[in-house]
Each structure stands twice: as structure tokens, then as C-alpha cells.
Amino acid sequence: MKENNKKIALSGIQPTGTPHIGNYFGAMKQFVEMQDEFNLHVFVAEYHAMTTVQDKKTLKENIHNLILDYLAIGLDPEKVTLYRQSDIPELTELTWMFNCLVTVPWLERAHAFKDKSERGIEATVGLFNYPVLMAADILLPNSQIVPVGKDQIQHVEMAREIARKFNNTYGNTFSEPEEHVVESTQTVPGTDGQKMSKSYGNTIPLFGTDAEIKKAIMGIVTDSKLPEEPKNPDECNVFALHRLITPEPELSEIKKGYEDGGLGYGDSKKMLLKNYLAFITPMRAKRKYYEDNPGIVRQILDEGRTKIQAIGREKMKEVREKVGL
Ligand code: ADP
Ligand code: TRP
């Protein structure tokens, strides 16, 4: 199914809630930047989300919203194969085959599982198995590059090991994928200075309303230095977000205001808010366009499904034959 000689890049996001700017700068933005250079596959990781979302209405809404978000941030359906994970049931078949190659102690090393069990929470088999499903996502379409945030690197390494194990057992079948992490925005801080994450309640929602965004930005935690005091921009959570959002030359002016003193945190936050709203406005318009045109969205997903199903079926035919089915 090679349409050109571009490398295949693939990534997905779980529809588990409202995307925040950490998801955007840590993962989603990279997708948009990669769509010209790669044969890019981007999907909605629905089976993964089922490890946490077990309410029909919520899951449906999250899926719908994530698809709109993908389109709003600028993924171009002409360039990208956009699809829903649940449109390729072959992934669960391949997950089973991989399950028979990996061991329990090996899977126990995975962060998602380890974090939960260290916090005394009993993980479901689904959560335990999640890196194997992720390996199937990556390996089925022969992905070479996987753009992800830093916290997902381990899972891509695991996919690589699974590919190697399968190839050693049954003969060369899968390419070994490489992760692709953007160095400058590895971890986006949340409003409390910890990693921005849904689970910490410290997020700035990417497509929040003006009021929600204002509340989050004005609530960013800072130290208590007075406006006239010199400040270290590298130690300020507000400035860390300016680096992502505020264009030059304003960014350098703000930096100077911190270093020389004279710029207070309150004013810095107001500038961040203004720049964030300017940044998000065109994306909001795009999101609204797709929201108002569900037929177009359906057509995009139909095309994605047709394309990825053909790839998946062809690969599974080869895999089934190789394992002796
Ligand atoms: P959350 O931690 O909010 O639950 P997810 O685990 O769903 O976020 O992450 C989805 C994607 O966004 C992943 O690729 C992840 O690496 C990236 N990501 C999430 N939070 C951040 C952050 N604070 N900084 C950079 N990337 C992030
Ligand atoms: N586990 C990823 C996350 O939580 C989502 C994901 C599922 C994924 N399958 C993938 C990412 C395959 C990249 C490739 O962010």
C-alpha cells in the first residue's frame, strides 16, 4: 500500500477527556508539523480509553470531540489518514498474538501499570495489557516513526522489543519503530508547576471558553516577588508558557521585564492570556466549521477507515500465515 516513499509515522491520543495545552505542545502540534514529510496516520485510541472511561455517553462525546480537535489544530485530511482505532478490530487479534510472546514480568515494568499498583490501585487486565495493544497500533501499519510525549517513550521501546521478538520467532515481519520527541517542549508545566495532566487538575484546556482559560491562566502559581523585583524567567511557570505561545519580539521584551524587574506576574499572566486567545482563535473557527458540518467529518473518517482497513487486512493475512493459522 505504499503511495510514495515517505516514511510512515503514526500516533494516537486517548479520548479520555478534554485536551489541554500540554497535549497540544507535547504531542498534537508535532502531528501537524509532520504531515508533509511523512505518511502520517493519526487515530483516536478508543480501546485504550476504555481502560479508564466506562460510560457510554462520555466515551462517545470524548471521541467526537477529539476528532474535531484533530481537524481544528490543522491536520489536513488530504495528507493524513485519520481514523478510529475501533474501526480496525484486527488490532485486537494482533494484540493477542503479541500477548503470547511477551511475559508477565516484562509487562510489569510498564509505567502505567507500575504507577497504579504503586498507588495501591488494582489494575485491570486491559491496563496491564495496554503497551501490547499500543505495539499492535504501531506495528500493524509498519510505522517507522512514532511522535509522542516523553512519558510514552517506554511504550515505543516496548513496541520495538515486541517487533524484534516476533521477527525472531516467525521471520521478518515488522519494522522496528523509533519514537520522535520534541526536545524543546518535553514537559509542559501545569498551573501548579507540576507536569500538566488531566489527572492533576492543573490544566489549561486547549479549546476552553475564554472564561475557563482566563481562570486557569490567572491561577498559575508563582512566587511572591513584587513587580519591581528582578525575576528569573526560567523559574516561572507563566514564562514557561510564554515560551510556547508568545511570539517574538514580545517574548524577549517580557524576558527583559522579568530580568530587570518592572514586570509583575499579574501583568505577565494578562499578556499570556491575550496571546493565547490570539493563538487559539483561528483553530476555534476551524473547529466550529467541522462541528457545523458533520457530513464532512463522517466522510473524512470513512476515507480513513477504508485506507487503514486495507492496510490492516493485508498485514494480518501475512501475520496469520506466518504464525501458522
Ligand atoms: P494526561 O497526562 O493529561 O492524561 P495523556 O497521558 O492522555 O495526558 O497524554 C496524551 C499525549 O500528550 C501524550 O503523548 C503525552 O506524552 C502528551 N502530554 C501529556 N501531558 C503533557 C505535558 N504536560 N507536556 C508534554 N506532553 C504531554
Ligand atoms: N498511549 C498513548 C497515550 O496515552 C496513546 C496511544 C495509543 C498511542 N496507541 C498509540 C500513541 C500508538 C502512539 C502510537 O498518549
PDB file of N, CA, C and O in Angstrom, residues 99 101-110 113 128 158 165:
ATOM      1  N   ASN A  99       0.565 -10.964  22.844  1.00  0.00           N
ATOM      2  CA  ASN A  99       0.422 -11.415  24.239  1.00  0.00           C
ATOM      3  C   ASN A  99       1.078 -12.769  24.454  1.00  0.00           C
ATOM      4  O   ASN A  99       1.571 -13.060  25.543  1.00  0.00           O
ATOM      5  N   LEU A 101       3.687 -13.769  23.136  1.00  0.00           N
ATOM      6  CA  LEU A 101       5.144 -13.696  23.001  1.00  0.00           C
ATOM      7  C   LEU A 101       5.822 -12.987  24.165  1.00  0.00           C
ATOM      8  O   LEU A 101       7.024 -13.108  24.359  1.00  0.00           O
ATOM      9  N   VAL A 102       5.055 -12.188  24.909  1.00  0.00           N
ATOM     10  CA  VAL A 102       5.686 -11.424  25.990  1.00  0.00           C
ATOM     11  C   VAL A 102       5.337 -12.039  27.349  1.00  0.00           C
ATOM     12  O   VAL A 102       4.342 -12.737  27.475  1.00  0.00           O
ATOM     13  N   THR A 103       6.186 -11.746  28.337  1.00  0.00           N
ATOM     14  CA  THR A 103       5.969 -12.363  29.645  1.00  0.00           C
ATOM     15  C   THR A 103       5.340 -11.370  30.621  1.00  0.00           C
ATOM     16  O   THR A 103       5.409 -10.162  30.419  1.00  0.00           O
ATOM     17  N   VAL A 104       4.782 -11.903  31.665  1.00  0.00           N
ATOM     18  CA  VAL A 104       4.151 -11.065  32.697  1.00  0.00           C
ATOM     19  C   VAL A 104       5.182 -10.137  33.365  1.00  0.00           C
ATOM     20  O   VAL A 104       4.964  -8.930  33.455  1.00  0.00           O
ATOM     21  N   PRO A 105       6.359 -10.642  33.819  1.00  0.00           N
ATOM     22  CA  PRO A 105       7.324  -9.723  34.454  1.00  0.00           C
ATOM     23  C   PRO A 105       7.775  -8.595  33.518  1.00  0.00           C
ATOM     24  O   PRO A 105       7.995  -7.478  33.964  1.00  0.00           O
ATOM     25  N   TRP A 106       7.852  -8.908  32.239  1.00  0.00           N
ATOM     26  CA  TRP A 106       8.263  -7.875  31.278  1.00  0.00           C
ATOM     27  C   TRP A 106       7.210  -6.759  31.218  1.00  0.00           C
ATOM     28  O   TRP A 106       7.544  -5.577  31.230  1.00  0.00           O
ATOM     29  N   LEU A 107       5.961  -7.154  31.210  1.00  0.00           N
ATOM     30  CA  LEU A 107       4.880  -6.154  31.153  1.00  0.00           C
ATOM     31  C   LEU A 107       4.734  -5.387  32.461  1.00  0.00           C
ATOM     32  O   LEU A 107       4.283  -4.250  32.477  1.00  0.00           O
ATOM     33  N   GLU A 108       5.129  -6.010  33.548  1.00  0.00           N
ATOM     34  CA  GLU A 108       5.031  -5.343  34.860  1.00  0.00           C
ATOM     35  C   GLU A 108       5.934  -4.123  34.946  1.00  0.00           C
ATOM     36  O   GLU A 108       5.777  -3.290  35.826  1.00  0.00           O
ATOM     37  N   ARG A 109       6.887  -4.024  34.026  1.00  0.00           N
ATOM     38  CA  ARG A 109       7.806  -2.867  34.035  1.00  0.00           C
ATOM     39  C   ARG A 109       7.155  -1.611  33.471  1.00  0.00           C
ATOM     40  O   ARG A 109       7.690  -0.518  33.606  1.00  0.00           O
ATOM     41  N   ALA A 110       6.016  -1.758  32.797  1.00  0.00           N
ATOM     42  CA  ALA A 110       5.404  -0.599  32.124  1.00  0.00           C
ATOM     43  C   ALA A 110       4.914   0.436  33.143  1.00  0.00           C
ATOM     44  O   ALA A 110       4.309   0.095  34.149  1.00  0.00           O
ATOM     45  N   PHE A 113       1.075   0.716  34.409  1.00  0.00           N
ATOM     46  CA  PHE A 113       0.729  -0.341  35.359  1.00  0.00           C
ATOM     47  C   PHE A 113       1.447  -0.133  36.690  1.00  0.00           C
ATOM     48  O   PHE A 113       0.850  -0.221  37.757  1.00  0.00           O
ATOM     49  N   PHE A 128      -3.061  -3.386  32.211  1.00  0.00           N
ATOM     50  CA  PHE A 128      -1.813  -4.156  32.230  1.00  0.00           C
ATOM     51  C   PHE A 128      -1.339  -4.432  30.801  1.00  0.00           C
ATOM     52  O   PHE A 128      -0.168  -4.366  30.469  1.00  0.00           O
ATOM     53  N   MET A 158       8.945  -0.615  24.028  1.00  0.00           N
ATOM     54  CA  MET A 158       8.333  -1.939  24.194  1.00  0.00           C
ATOM     55  C   MET A 158       7.816  -2.457  22.851  1.00  0.00           C
ATOM     56  O   MET A 158       7.939  -3.647  22.545  1.00  0.00           O
ATOM     57  N   LYS A 165      10.959  -9.500  18.809  1.00  0.00           N
ATOM     58  CA  LYS A 165      10.603 -10.828  19.287  1.00  0.00           C
ATOM     59  C   LYS A 165       9.783 -11.582  18.230  1.00  0.00           C
ATOM     60  O   LYS A 165      10.017 -12.758  17.973  1.00  0.00           O
TER      61      LYS A 165
END
